[in-house]
CSV table of C-alpha atoms in Angstrom, one decimal:
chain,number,residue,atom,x,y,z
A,788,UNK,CA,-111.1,-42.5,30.6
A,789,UNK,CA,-110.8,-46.3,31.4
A,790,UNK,CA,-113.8,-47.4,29.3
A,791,UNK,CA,-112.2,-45.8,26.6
A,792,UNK,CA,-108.3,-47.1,27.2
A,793,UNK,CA,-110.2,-50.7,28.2
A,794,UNK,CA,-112.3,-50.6,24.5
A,795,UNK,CA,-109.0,-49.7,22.8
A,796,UNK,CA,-106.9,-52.4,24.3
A,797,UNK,CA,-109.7,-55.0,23.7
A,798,UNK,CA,-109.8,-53.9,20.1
A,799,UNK,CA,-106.2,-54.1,19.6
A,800,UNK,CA,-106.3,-57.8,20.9
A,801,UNK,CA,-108.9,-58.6,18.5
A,802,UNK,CA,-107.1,-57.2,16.2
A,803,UNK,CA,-104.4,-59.2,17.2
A,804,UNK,CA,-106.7,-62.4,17.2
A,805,UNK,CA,-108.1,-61.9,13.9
A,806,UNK,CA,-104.1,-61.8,12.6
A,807,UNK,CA,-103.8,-64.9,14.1
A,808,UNK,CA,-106.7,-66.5,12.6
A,809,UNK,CA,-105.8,-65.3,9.1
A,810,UNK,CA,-102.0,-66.7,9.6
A,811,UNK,CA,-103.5,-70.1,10.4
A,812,UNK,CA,-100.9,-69.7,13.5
A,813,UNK,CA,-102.9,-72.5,15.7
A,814,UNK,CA,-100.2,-72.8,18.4
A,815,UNK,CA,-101.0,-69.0,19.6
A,816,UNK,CA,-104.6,-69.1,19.3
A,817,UNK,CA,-105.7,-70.2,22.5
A,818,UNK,CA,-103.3,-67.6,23.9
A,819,UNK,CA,-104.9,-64.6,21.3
A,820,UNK,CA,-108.4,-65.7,22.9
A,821,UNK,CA,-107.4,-66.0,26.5
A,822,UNK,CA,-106.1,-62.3,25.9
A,823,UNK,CA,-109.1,-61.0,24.8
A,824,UNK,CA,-111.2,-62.8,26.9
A,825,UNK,CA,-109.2,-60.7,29.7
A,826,UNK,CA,-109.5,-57.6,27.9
A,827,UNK,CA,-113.6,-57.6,27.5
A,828,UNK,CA,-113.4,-58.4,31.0
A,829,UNK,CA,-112.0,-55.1,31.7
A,830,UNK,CA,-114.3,-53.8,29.6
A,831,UNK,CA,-117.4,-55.0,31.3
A,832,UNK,CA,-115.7,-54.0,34.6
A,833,UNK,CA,-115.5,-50.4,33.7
A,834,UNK,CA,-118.4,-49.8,31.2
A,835,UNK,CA,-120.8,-50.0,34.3
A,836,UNK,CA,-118.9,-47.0,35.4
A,837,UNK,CA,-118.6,-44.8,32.8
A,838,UNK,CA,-123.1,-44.8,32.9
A,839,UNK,CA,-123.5,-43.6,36.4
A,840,UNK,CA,-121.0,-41.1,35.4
A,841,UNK,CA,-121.0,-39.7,32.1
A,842,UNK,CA,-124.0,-41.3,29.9
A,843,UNK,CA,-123.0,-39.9,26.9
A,844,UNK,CA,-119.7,-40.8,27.2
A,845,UNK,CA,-120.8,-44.0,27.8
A,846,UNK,CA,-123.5,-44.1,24.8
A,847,UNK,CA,-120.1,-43.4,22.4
A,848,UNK,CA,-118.1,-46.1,24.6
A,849,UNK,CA,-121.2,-48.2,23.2
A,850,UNK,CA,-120.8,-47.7,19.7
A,851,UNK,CA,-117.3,-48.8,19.5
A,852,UNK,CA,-118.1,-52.0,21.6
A,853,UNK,CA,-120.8,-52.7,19.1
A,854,UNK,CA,-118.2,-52.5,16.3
A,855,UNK,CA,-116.1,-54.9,18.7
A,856,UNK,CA,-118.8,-57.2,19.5
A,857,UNK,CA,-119.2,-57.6,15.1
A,858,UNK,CA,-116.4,-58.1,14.5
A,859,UNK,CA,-116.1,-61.4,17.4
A,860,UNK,CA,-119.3,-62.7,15.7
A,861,UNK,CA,-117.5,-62.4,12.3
A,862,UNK,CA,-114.4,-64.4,13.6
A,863,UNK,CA,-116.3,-67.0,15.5
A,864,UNK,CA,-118.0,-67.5,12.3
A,865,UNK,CA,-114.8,-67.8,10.5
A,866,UNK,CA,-112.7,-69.8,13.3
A,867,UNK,CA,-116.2,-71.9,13.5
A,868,UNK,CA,-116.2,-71.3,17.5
A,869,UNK,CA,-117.5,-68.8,20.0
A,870,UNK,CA,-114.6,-66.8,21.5
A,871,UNK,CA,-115.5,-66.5,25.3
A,872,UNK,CA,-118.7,-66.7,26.2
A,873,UNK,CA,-118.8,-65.8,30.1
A,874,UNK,CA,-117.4,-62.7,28.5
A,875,UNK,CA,-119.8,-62.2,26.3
A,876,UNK,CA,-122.3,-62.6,28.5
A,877,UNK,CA,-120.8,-59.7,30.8
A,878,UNK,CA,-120.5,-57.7,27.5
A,879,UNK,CA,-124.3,-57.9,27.0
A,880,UNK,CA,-124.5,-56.9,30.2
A,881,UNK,CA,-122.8,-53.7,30.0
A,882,UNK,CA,-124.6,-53.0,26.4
A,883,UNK,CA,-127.5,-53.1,28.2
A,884,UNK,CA,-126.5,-50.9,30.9
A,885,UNK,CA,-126.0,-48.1,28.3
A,886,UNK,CA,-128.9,-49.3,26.9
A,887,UNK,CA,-131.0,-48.4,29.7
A,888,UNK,CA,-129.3,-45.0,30.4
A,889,UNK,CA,-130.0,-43.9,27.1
A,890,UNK,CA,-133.9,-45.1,26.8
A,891,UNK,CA,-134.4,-43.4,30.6
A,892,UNK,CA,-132.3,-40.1,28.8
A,893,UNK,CA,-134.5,-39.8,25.8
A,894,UNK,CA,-137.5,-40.2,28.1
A,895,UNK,CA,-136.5,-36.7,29.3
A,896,UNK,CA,-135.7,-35.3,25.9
A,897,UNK,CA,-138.1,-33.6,22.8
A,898,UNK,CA,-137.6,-35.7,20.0
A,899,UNK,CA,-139.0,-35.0,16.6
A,900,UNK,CA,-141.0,-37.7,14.6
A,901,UNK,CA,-137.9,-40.2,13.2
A,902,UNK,CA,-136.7,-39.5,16.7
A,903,UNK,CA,-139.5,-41.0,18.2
A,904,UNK,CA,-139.6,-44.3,15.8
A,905,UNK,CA,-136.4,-44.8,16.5
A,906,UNK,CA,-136.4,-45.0,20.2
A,907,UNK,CA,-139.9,-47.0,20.0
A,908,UNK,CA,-137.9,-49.2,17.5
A,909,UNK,CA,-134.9,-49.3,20.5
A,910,UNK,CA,-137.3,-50.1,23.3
A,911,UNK,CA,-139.0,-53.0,21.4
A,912,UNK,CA,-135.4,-54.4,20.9
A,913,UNK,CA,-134.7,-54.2,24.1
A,914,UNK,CA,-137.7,-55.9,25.6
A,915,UNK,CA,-136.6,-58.3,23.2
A,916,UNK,CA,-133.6,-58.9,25.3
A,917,UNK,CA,-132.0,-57.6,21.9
A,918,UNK,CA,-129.5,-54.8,23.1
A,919,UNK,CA,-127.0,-54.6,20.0
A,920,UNK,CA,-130.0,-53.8,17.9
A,921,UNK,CA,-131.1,-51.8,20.7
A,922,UNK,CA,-128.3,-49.9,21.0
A,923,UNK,CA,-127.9,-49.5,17.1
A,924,UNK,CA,-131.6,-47.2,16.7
A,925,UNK,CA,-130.5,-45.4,19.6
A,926,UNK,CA,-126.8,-44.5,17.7
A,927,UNK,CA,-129.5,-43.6,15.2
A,928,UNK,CA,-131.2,-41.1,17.0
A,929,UNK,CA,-128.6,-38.4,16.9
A,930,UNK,CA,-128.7,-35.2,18.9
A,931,UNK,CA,-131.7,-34.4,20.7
A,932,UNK,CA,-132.8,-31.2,22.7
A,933,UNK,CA,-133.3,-31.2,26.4
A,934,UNK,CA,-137.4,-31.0,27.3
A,935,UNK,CA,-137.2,-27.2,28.1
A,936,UNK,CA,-137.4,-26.5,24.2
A,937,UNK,CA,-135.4,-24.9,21.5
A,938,UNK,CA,-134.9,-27.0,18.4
A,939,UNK,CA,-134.1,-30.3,18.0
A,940,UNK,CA,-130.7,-31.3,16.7
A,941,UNK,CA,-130.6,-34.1,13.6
């Protein structure tokens, strides 16, 4: 899927970035960002995408660009700059896309008592305008039944 080849490429560039941070190789930093920069754009092109279609595709797509979107905060802390910020702005966007998909999914669902502290939990982070930590308690939730019944997964 393209979410998924986009998140890959844009980790690979971090990755990429970070090696060029550690080396203290200055001369090819602005290049490492500028890369990256265009791969979270991708991201945020496709994520959008990958909701309407396949939610829970989309909630995993949103688990690995948490772990991306740590591990720029990390190296803007260490590099002492922020690393794209329209970017990251369209990143936020897309987390709470799936964000959104997910509350409006559970809304449907039988969740058992965690479950349901959890997604409160979620929904108070995202009114917060908080949708990393938003989309963390709703990672935390885990399998859930559909509303028809049966027993709830954990």
């Amino acid at each position: 899927d393209r979410a998924f080849v986009q998140l890959e490429l844009a980790q690979r560039t971090m990755d990429e970035l970070k090696q060029v941070a550690a080396q203290n190789r200055t001369k090819d930093l602005a290049a490492a960002i500028k890369g990256y920069q265009s791969r979270v754009s991708e991201v945020s092109q496709a994520l959008p995408g990958l909701v309407g279609q396949q939610p829970r595709v989309a909630l995993r797509a949103g688990q690995v660009l948490l772990e991306l979107q740590k591990e720029r905060s990390e190296l803007e802390r260490v590099l002492g700059t922020s690393i794209g910020e329209g970017e990251n702005d369209s990143l936020a966007e897309a987390t709470k896309l799936v964000v959104e998909s997910e509350l409006k999914d559970l809304n449907t669902r039988t969740l058992n008592e965690a479950q349901t502290q959890l997604m409160m939990k979620a929904e108070a982070a995202y009114e917060a305008g908080e949708y990393d930590t938003s989309l963390e308690y709703l990672l935390k939730v885990g399998p859930v039944q559909s509303a028809q019944g049966g027993q709830d997964g954990n």
